[in-house]
PDB file of C-alpha atoms in Angstrom:
ATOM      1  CA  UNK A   1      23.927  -2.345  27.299  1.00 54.00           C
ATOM      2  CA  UNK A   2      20.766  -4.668  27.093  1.00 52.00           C
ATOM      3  CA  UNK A   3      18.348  -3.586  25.174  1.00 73.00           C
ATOM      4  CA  UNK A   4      15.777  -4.898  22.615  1.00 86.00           C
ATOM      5  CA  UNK A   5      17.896  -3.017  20.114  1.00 91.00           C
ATOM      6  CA  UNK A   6      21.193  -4.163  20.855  1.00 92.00           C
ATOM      7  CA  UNK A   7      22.545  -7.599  19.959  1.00 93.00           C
ATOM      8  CA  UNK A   8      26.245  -8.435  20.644  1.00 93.00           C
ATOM      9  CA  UNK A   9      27.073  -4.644  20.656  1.00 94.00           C
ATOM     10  CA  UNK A  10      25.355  -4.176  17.365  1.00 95.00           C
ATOM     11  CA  UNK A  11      21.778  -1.653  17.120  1.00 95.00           C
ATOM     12  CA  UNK A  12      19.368  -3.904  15.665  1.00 93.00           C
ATOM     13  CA  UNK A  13      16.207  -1.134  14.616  1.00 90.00           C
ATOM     14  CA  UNK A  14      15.981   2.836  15.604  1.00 87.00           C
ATOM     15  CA  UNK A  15      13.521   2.687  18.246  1.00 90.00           C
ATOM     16  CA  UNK A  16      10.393   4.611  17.590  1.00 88.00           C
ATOM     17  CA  UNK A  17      10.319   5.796  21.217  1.00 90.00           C
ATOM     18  CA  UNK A  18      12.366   8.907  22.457  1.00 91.00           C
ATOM     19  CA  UNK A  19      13.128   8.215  25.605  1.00 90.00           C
ATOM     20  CA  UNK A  20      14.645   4.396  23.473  1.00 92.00           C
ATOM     21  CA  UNK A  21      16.262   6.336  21.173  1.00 93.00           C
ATOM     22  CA  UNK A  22      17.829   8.693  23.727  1.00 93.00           C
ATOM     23  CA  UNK A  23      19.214   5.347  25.986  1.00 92.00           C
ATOM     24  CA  UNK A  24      20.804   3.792  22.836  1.00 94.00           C
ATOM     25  CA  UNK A  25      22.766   7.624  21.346  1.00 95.00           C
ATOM     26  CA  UNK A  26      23.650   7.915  25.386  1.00 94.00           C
ATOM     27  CA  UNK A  27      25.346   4.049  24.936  1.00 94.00           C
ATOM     28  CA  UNK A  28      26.535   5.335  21.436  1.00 96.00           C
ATOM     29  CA  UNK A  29      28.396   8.335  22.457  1.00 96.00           C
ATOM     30  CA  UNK A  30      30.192   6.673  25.205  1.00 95.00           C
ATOM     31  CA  UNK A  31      32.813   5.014  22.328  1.00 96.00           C
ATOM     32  CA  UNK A  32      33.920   8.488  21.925  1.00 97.00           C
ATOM     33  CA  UNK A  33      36.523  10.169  24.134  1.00 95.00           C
ATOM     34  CA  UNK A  34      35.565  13.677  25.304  1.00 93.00           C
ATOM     35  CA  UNK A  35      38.273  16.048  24.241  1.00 92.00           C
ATOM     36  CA  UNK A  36      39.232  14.710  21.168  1.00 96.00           C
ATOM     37  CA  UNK A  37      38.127  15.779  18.163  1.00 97.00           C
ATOM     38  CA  UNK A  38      37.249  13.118  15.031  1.00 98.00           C
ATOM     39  CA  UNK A  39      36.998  13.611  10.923  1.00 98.00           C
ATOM     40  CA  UNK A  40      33.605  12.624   9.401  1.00 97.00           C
ATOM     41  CA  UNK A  41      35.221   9.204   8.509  1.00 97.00           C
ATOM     42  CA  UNK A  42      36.384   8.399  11.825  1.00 98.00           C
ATOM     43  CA  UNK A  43      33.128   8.795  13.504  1.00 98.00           C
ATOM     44  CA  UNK A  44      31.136   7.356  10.566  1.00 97.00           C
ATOM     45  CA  UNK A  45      34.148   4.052  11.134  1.00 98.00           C
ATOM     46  CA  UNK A  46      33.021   4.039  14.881  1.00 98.00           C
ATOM     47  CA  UNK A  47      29.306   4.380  14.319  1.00 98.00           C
ATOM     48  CA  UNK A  48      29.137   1.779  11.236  1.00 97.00           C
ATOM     49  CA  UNK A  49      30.921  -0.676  13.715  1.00 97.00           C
ATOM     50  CA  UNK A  50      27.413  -0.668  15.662  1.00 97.00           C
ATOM     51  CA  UNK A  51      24.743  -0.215  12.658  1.00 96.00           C
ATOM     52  CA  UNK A  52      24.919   0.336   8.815  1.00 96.00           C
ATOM     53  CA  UNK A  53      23.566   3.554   8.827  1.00 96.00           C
ATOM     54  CA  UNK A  54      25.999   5.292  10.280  1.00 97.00           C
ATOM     55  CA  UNK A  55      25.150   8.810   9.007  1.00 96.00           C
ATOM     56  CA  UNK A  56      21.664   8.765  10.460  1.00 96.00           C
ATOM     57  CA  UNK A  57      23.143   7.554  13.672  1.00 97.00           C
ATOM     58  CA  UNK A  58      26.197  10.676  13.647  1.00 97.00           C
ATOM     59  CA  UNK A  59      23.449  13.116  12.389  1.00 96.00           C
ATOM     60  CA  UNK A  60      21.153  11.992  15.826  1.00 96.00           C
ATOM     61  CA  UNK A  61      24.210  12.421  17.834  1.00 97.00           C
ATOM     62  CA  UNK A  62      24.358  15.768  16.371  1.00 97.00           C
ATOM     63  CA  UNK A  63      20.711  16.799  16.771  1.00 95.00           C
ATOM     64  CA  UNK A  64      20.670  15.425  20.582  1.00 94.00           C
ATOM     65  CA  UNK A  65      23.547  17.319  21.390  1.00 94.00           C
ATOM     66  CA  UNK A  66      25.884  14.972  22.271  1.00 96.00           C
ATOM     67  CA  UNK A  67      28.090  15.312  19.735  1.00 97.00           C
ATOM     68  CA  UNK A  68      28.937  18.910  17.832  1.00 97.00           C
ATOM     69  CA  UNK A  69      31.339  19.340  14.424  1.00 97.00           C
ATOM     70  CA  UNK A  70      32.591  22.213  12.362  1.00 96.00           C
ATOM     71  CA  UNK A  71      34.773  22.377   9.370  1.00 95.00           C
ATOM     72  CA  UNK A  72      34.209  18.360   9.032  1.00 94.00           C
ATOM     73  CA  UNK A  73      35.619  17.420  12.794  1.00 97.00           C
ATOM     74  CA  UNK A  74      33.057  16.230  15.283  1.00 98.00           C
ATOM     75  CA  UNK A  75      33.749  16.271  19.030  1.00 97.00           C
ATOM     76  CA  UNK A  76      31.583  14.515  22.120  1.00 96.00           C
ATOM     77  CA  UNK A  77      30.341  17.407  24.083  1.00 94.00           C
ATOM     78  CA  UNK A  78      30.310  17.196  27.749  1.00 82.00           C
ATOM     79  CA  UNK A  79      27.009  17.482  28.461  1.00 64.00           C
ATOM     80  CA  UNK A  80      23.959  17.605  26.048  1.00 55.00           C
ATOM     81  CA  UNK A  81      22.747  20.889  24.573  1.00 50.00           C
ATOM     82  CA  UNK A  82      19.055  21.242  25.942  1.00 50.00           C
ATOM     83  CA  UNK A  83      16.594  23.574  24.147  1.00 49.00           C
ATOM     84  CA  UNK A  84      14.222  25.437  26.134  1.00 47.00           C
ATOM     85  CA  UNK A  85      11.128  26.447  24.139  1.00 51.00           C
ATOM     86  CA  UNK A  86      10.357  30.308  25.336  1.00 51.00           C
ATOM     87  CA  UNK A  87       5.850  31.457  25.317  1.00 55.00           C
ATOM     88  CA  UNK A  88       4.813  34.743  25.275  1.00 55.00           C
ATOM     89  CA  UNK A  89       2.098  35.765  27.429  1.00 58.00           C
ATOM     90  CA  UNK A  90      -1.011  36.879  25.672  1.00 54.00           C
TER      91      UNK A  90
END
């Protein structure tokens, strides 16, 4: 990946910009095999191997959707969870 936030395969800053942040957890998630499911230290292993803060890093996989745990195992999902807002009419 090139990327003003990638150096030699290592995240450099958390973008400020979505659609940034979004292109670097897409890059992120791809060191994970879908199918196979990881403890907390495994992932946090994998994700420290590409930035320090590897808990903020698991926790955005988590929020985006491309990654889901229980009971302490995470798992890459196969497609991202998407969350559609629902407006009454008035």
């Amino acid at each position: 990946m090139t990327s003003d936030y990638v150096v030699d395969g290592r995240i450099t800053a958390m973008p400020r910009s979505v659609v940034e942040r979004r292109a670097i957890l897409d890059w992120l998630v791809e060191d994970f095999e879908i199918g196979r499911r990881y403890s907390e230290p495994m992932v946090n292993l994998m994700v420290g191997k590409r930035h320090p803060d590897a808990a903020a890093w698991r926790r955005a996989l988590i929020d985006e959707g491309l990654m889901a745990r229980d009971h302490g195992e995470y798992w890459r999902t196969e497609s991202p969870v998407t969350v559609v807002e629902v407006r009454r009419e008035k």
